[in-house]
XYZ file of C-alpha atoms in Angstrom:
385
model
C 16.108 167.255 -28.614
C 13.771 166.362 -25.614
C 14.148 163.604 -23.240
C 11.793 161.087 -25.199
C 14.050 161.441 -28.219
C 17.198 160.695 -26.203
C 15.540 157.643 -25.088
C 14.621 156.420 -28.476
C 17.237 156.571 -31.324
C 16.307 155.596 -34.925
C 17.954 155.932 -38.245
C 15.525 158.721 -39.303
C 16.515 161.028 -36.322
C 20.306 160.847 -36.567
C 20.645 163.938 -38.941
C 18.471 165.816 -36.662
C 20.845 165.554 -33.598
C 23.050 168.501 -32.554
C 26.621 168.281 -31.512
C 25.724 169.439 -28.008
C 23.748 166.205 -27.678
C 26.082 163.768 -29.181
C 29.554 165.016 -27.887
C 28.834 164.991 -24.333
C 30.193 162.588 -21.615
C 28.736 159.142 -22.844
C 26.799 160.644 -25.495
C 28.244 158.963 -28.419
C 28.240 155.556 -26.647
C 24.569 156.077 -25.769
C 23.479 157.109 -29.321
C 25.555 154.226 -31.268
C 24.449 151.582 -28.695
C 20.735 152.537 -29.168
C 21.226 152.762 -32.793
C 22.842 149.367 -32.951
C 20.024 147.824 -30.851
C 17.444 149.484 -33.146
C 18.923 148.347 -36.440
C 19.537 144.880 -35.064
C 15.994 144.708 -34.020
C 14.678 145.347 -37.634
C 13.432 142.101 -39.272
C 15.671 141.629 -42.469
C 14.987 138.935 -44.977
C 17.613 138.419 -47.782
C 15.558 135.545 -49.441
C 13.229 137.990 -51.386
C 13.884 140.765 -53.782
C 11.943 143.214 -51.391
C 13.906 141.937 -48.343
C 17.231 142.539 -50.175
C 16.172 146.082 -51.177
C 15.137 146.752 -47.561
C 18.657 145.516 -46.326
C 20.440 147.711 -48.683
C 18.263 150.648 -47.588
C 18.982 150.072 -43.912
C 22.736 149.713 -44.727
C 22.602 153.136 -46.537
C 20.905 154.823 -43.747
C 23.477 153.358 -41.369
C 26.351 154.900 -43.642
C 24.437 158.158 -43.889
C 24.118 158.137 -39.923
C 27.909 157.527 -39.658
C 28.493 160.403 -42.135
C 26.226 162.736 -40.249
C 27.794 161.919 -36.882
C 31.354 162.280 -38.348
C 30.512 165.624 -39.890
C 29.285 166.703 -36.490
C 32.652 165.542 -34.969
C 34.577 167.555 -37.725
C 32.591 170.577 -37.062
C 33.264 170.228 -33.247
C 36.915 169.746 -33.988
C 37.236 172.643 -36.349
C 35.474 174.926 -33.588
C 37.751 173.610 -31.044
C 40.768 174.166 -33.201
C 39.781 177.713 -33.893
C 39.384 178.306 -30.203
C 42.787 176.624 -29.614
C 44.386 178.823 -32.265
C 42.996 182.017 -30.760
C 44.149 180.956 -27.298
C 47.604 180.204 -28.611
C 47.697 183.662 -30.464
C 46.511 185.312 -27.238
C 49.329 183.272 -25.272
C 51.872 184.597 -27.841
C 50.785 188.149 -27.167
C 50.892 187.504 -23.341
C 54.257 186.034 -23.512
C 55.884 188.722 -25.584
C 54.349 191.727 -23.875
C 54.840 190.479 -20.354
C 58.407 189.414 -21.207
C 58.884 192.999 -22.355
C 57.230 194.258 -19.125
C 59.370 192.008 -17.077
C 62.388 193.458 -18.943
C 61.286 196.907 -18.321
C 60.774 196.279 -14.654
C 64.053 194.678 -14.231
C 66.132 197.177 -16.178
C 66.844 199.554 -13.412
C 68.191 196.573 -11.397
C 70.200 195.351 -14.196
C 71.656 198.816 -14.762
C 72.333 199.308 -11.017
C 74.046 195.845 -10.983
C 76.150 196.789 -13.952
C 77.191 200.025 -12.364
C 77.935 198.312 -9.111
C 80.008 195.704 -10.817
C 82.075 198.457 -12.588
C 82.546 200.164 -9.228
C 83.615 197.202 -7.263
C 85.903 196.128 -10.289
C 87.529 199.631 -9.836
C 88.021 199.325 -6.200
C 89.556 195.686 -6.708
C 92.042 197.132 -9.177
C 93.204 199.845 -6.920
C 93.823 197.151 -4.324
C 95.570 195.045 -6.811
C 97.759 198.037 -7.601
C 98.613 198.214 -3.748
C 99.426 194.521 -3.557
C 101.651 194.451 -6.588
C 103.930 197.036 -5.211
C 104.967 194.298 -2.412
C 106.055 191.652 -4.917
C 109.412 191.115 -6.666
C 111.294 193.524 -4.161
C 114.625 191.722 -4.193
C 117.409 193.534 -6.270
C 115.566 196.895 -6.047
C 117.510 199.887 -4.822
C 116.544 201.900 -1.792
C 115.411 204.904 -3.853
C 112.851 202.758 -5.806
C 111.633 201.178 -2.461
C 111.000 204.567 -1.072
C 109.139 205.673 -4.084
C 106.922 202.458 -3.683
C 106.243 203.510 -0.133
C 105.159 206.830 -1.298
C 102.970 205.552 -4.041
C 101.045 203.376 -1.196
C 100.489 206.669 0.651
C 98.884 208.188 -2.382
C 96.593 205.105 -3.299
C 95.587 204.794 0.408
C 93.617 208.105 0.126
C 91.242 206.459 -2.460
C 87.780 205.845 -1.203
C 87.479 202.104 -0.985
C 84.016 202.194 0.557
C 82.935 198.722 1.881
C 86.432 197.311 0.810
C 88.214 199.793 3.078
C 89.240 197.087 5.801
C 90.695 194.995 2.952
C 92.374 197.982 1.368
C 93.810 199.010 4.687
C 95.221 195.337 5.380
C 96.722 195.421 1.848
C 98.479 198.822 2.537
C 99.756 197.743 5.865
C 101.085 194.257 4.631
C 102.667 195.920 1.422
C 104.252 198.693 3.562
C 105.798 195.948 5.939
C 107.213 194.191 2.955
C 108.687 197.361 1.394
C 110.036 198.543 4.748
C 111.511 195.101 5.354
C 113.068 195.204 1.898
C 114.612 198.832 2.688
C 115.980 197.506 5.916
C 117.701 194.583 3.938
C 118.925 196.908 1.322
C 120.374 199.281 3.875
C 122.048 196.440 5.795
C 123.568 195.116 2.583
C 124.978 198.436 1.576
C 126.489 198.775 5.057
C 128.061 195.265 4.961
C 129.404 196.194 1.508
C 131.109 199.272 2.890
C 132.421 197.258 5.828
C 133.684 194.524 3.504
C 135.537 197.256 1.490
C 136.957 198.598 4.520
C 138.267 195.212 5.793
C 139.826 194.711 2.316
C 141.602 198.052 2.681
C 142.925 196.969 6.143
C 144.265 193.678 4.870
C 146.066 195.607 2.025
C 147.698 198.009 4.553
C 148.618 194.821 6.828
C 150.244 193.183 3.646
C 152.197 196.359 2.960
C 153.510 196.533 6.629
C 154.535 192.907 6.481
C 156.457 193.652 3.168
C 158.290 196.443 4.915
C 159.192 194.309 7.996
C 160.540 191.632 5.585
C 162.562 194.283 3.765
C 164.109 195.303 7.178
C 165.016 191.670 7.858
C 166.593 191.302 4.462
C 168.622 194.450 5.116
C 169.601 193.017 8.586
C 170.759 189.947 6.894
C 172.872 191.906 4.675
C 174.308 193.861 7.359
C 175.116 190.615 9.180
C 176.918 189.310 6.183
C 178.957 192.445 6.122
C 179.717 192.146 9.828
C 180.925 188.616 9.292
C 183.311 189.730 6.614
C 184.554 192.577 8.994
C 184.916 190.081 11.793
C 186.955 187.622 9.636
C 189.254 190.559 8.612
C 189.734 191.684 12.365
C 190.508 188.083 13.430
C 193.885 188.312 11.769
C 194.725 191.448 13.808
C 193.663 190.481 17.131
C 191.903 187.523 18.691
C 190.452 189.609 21.433
C 188.987 192.077 19.174
C 187.808 189.275 16.971
C 186.158 187.488 19.921
C 184.539 190.731 21.109
C 183.464 191.466 17.649
C 182.130 187.949 17.242
C 180.244 188.192 20.369
C 178.843 191.581 19.457
C 177.806 190.224 16.040
C 176.263 187.198 17.546
C 174.171 189.522 19.843
C 173.120 191.547 16.710
C 172.339 188.285 14.936
C 170.148 186.966 17.582
C 168.319 190.381 18.073
C 167.626 190.414 14.430
C 166.500 186.899 14.493
C 164.300 187.743 17.553
C 162.870 190.769 15.629
C 162.389 188.433 12.410
C 160.401 185.967 14.299
C 158.441 188.490 16.244
C 157.582 190.286 12.906
C 156.516 187.034 11.390
C 154.342 186.358 14.364
C 152.769 189.642 14.122
C 152.161 189.258 10.501
C 150.666 185.601 11.198
C 148.406 187.113 13.870
C 147.220 189.777 11.687
C 146.450 187.417 8.752
C 144.432 185.249 11.116
C 142.460 188.258 12.418
C 141.646 189.332 8.835
C 140.601 185.758 7.805
C 138.330 185.614 10.865
C 136.847 188.944 9.853
C 136.360 187.619 6.240
C 134.710 184.369 7.637
C 132.422 186.475 9.667
C 131.544 188.691 6.741
C 130.600 185.514 4.642
C 128.477 184.323 7.549
C 126.516 187.690 7.699
C 126.073 187.468 3.797
C 124.669 184.108 4.236
C 122.366 185.315 6.956
C 121.265 188.222 4.821
C 120.594 185.886 1.780
C 118.387 183.844 4.051
C 116.492 186.819 5.291
C 115.868 187.919 1.675
C 114.605 184.326 0.676
C 112.276 184.266 3.717
C 110.818 187.785 2.806
C 110.339 186.499 -0.821
C 108.614 183.332 0.319
C 106.364 185.379 2.572
C 105.527 187.749 -0.209
C 104.645 184.686 -2.390
C 102.583 183.179 0.215
C 100.495 186.399 0.711
C 100.136 186.794 -3.094
C 98.746 183.245 -3.359
C 96.340 184.111 -0.436
C 95.148 187.142 -2.078
C 94.563 185.259 -5.362
C 92.622 182.619 -3.278
C 90.449 185.418 -1.713
C 89.502 186.854 -5.214
C 88.640 183.421 -6.600
C 86.499 182.723 -3.427
C 84.554 185.910 -3.881
C 84.095 185.232 -7.702
C 82.701 181.767 -6.803
C 80.425 183.371 -4.207
C 78.994 185.894 -6.684
C 78.457 183.137 -9.265
C 76.642 180.920 -6.591
C 74.455 183.851 -5.514
C 73.446 184.657 -9.128
C 72.570 181.103 -9.870
C 70.436 181.019 -6.691
C 68.731 184.250 -7.554
C 67.783 182.807 -11.164
C 66.721 179.556 -9.631
C 64.507 181.368 -7.179
C 62.961 183.434 -10.071
C 62.365 180.320 -12.117
C 60.682 178.550 -9.058
C 58.512 181.536 -8.429
C 57.428 181.736 -12.162
C 56.631 177.958 -12.120
C 54.610 178.368 -8.914
C 52.756 181.283 -10.333
C 51.918 179.472 -13.624
C 50.848 176.442 -11.626
C 48.654 178.405 -9.515
C 47.093 180.159 -12.658
C 46.517 176.658 -14.238
C 44.950 175.218 -11.138
C 42.664 178.225 -10.765
C 41.626 178.014 -14.303
C 40.925 174.221 -14.130
C 38.945 174.854 -10.949
C 36.886 177.447 -12.554
C 36.162 175.036 -15.506
C 35.238 172.295 -13.158
C 32.814 174.680 -11.322
C 31.419 175.864 -14.630
C 31.047 172.312 -15.929
C 29.162 171.313 -12.751
C 26.782 174.335 -12.985
C 26.184 173.525 -16.809
C 25.169 169.993 -16.022
C 22.783 171.157 -13.357
C 21.375 173.889 -15.633
C 20.825 171.401 -18.560
C 19.130 168.978 -16.212
C 16.244 171.617 -16.088
C 15.796 171.316 -19.927
C 18.132 173.958 -21.254
C 20.468 173.078 -24.074
C 24.217 173.088 -23.621
C 24.563 176.434 -25.614
C 21.848 178.028 -23.494
C 23.520 176.882 -20.371
C 27.015 178.103 -21.324
C 25.403 181.463 -22.314
C 23.581 181.693 -18.937
C 26.876 180.800 -17.069
C 28.805 183.500 -19.110
C 26.102 186.231 -18.253
C 26.231 185.260 -14.590
C 30.181 184.986 -14.435
C 30.428 188.713 -16.152
C 27.843 190.115 -13.583
C 25.103 190.417 -16.231
C 22.359 189.226 -13.694
C 22.116 191.347 -10.427
C 22.390 189.523 -7.074
C 23.416 186.273 -8.846
C 27.032 185.028 -8.894
C 29.041 181.703 -9.146
C 30.973 180.741 -6.133
C 34.409 179.373 -7.214
C-alpha cells in the first residue's frame, strides 16, 4: 500500500491491507483510529428504512474489517509459531550435540582424574598400612614388634611419588613407636627376671633363718641337758657344781648372744628383701606409666592422621565445587554474550529495515535485501554491527 492509502483508511480497503502494514509498531493503533474516525464521520439516520439499512451495512462492514484484521493476526501468529518451533527444534539439536561434544572433549580429563584418584587412593592405603603398625602395641611380644619393624622397611620401598614426605614421616613415627615398645618390652622382661631372682634370694634367706632357728632350738636342748647334769653334780661337790654352773651360764649367754645375733641378721635380711620388693613395685609403676604415655601418644598421632585425611578430603570437595561453579559461570557468560550479540544484530537489522522501507520498499522486500547483504550477496556492500 502506498503512502496515500496509509493516510486514508476506509471500510472498503481493510481487506486489501497486508500484515506487514498492519502489524508494525503503531500500525494497528493507526489503522483502527483512522477507521473509527472514518465510520463515526458517516452520516447515519435510524429514522428511515434506508437509513437503518445503511447502519446495518456499515456495522456489517465493521465486523468484516475486524475479521479480516484478526485473520491477518492469526496468520502472523501461525508464521511466528512455526519459526519458534523450528528454532526450538534447532536449539534441541544444538543442546544435545554440543552436550555430547562437551562430554567428548572432557572425557580424557575425566578418565585422567579417575586414574589419578585410583593412584592417590592406592598410595594413601599404603601409608595407612604403615600407620596401623604403630597402634595397639601394648601386650605384643618382642618378636612380633621386630616383625612389624621389618614390615615397615618393606613398605618404605614403595614409590609414594608426591606423598613421599608424608610416607617418610609415617615410617619414622611408626618406627619410633615400635622401637619404644620394644624397649619397654625388653625392660619388662629384664625386670621380670630380676623379680624372680629376688624371690629366689628371699627363699634362700628364709631357709638359712630356719636352719639358724633349728640350731638355737638344739642349743636350748643342750642347755636343758646341762642343767640336769649340773643338778646331778651339785650333790657330789659344790665346787664342781659352781664351776659347772658358771660354765653352763657362759654357754647359755653365748647361745643367747648367738640367738639374738641370728635374729638380728634375719631381721636385716627381711628388711633388705622388703626394700628390694618395694623398689621393684616402684619400677613396675614407672613402667606402667611409660606404657600409658606411649599409648596416649600413639592415639594422639592417630587422631592427627585422621584429621589430616579429613582436611584433604574437604579441600578436594571445595576445589571440585569451585571448578564446577567456574564452568557454570563461564557457560552463563558465553550464553549472555551470544544473546546480547543476537539482540544487537536484530536491533541493527530493524533500524536498517525501517530506513529501507522509508524509501518505498515493503517490509518483505526490505528483509530480503538485508538478508542478501548480510550473506554477502551484493559485492562491496555490508552491514556494520
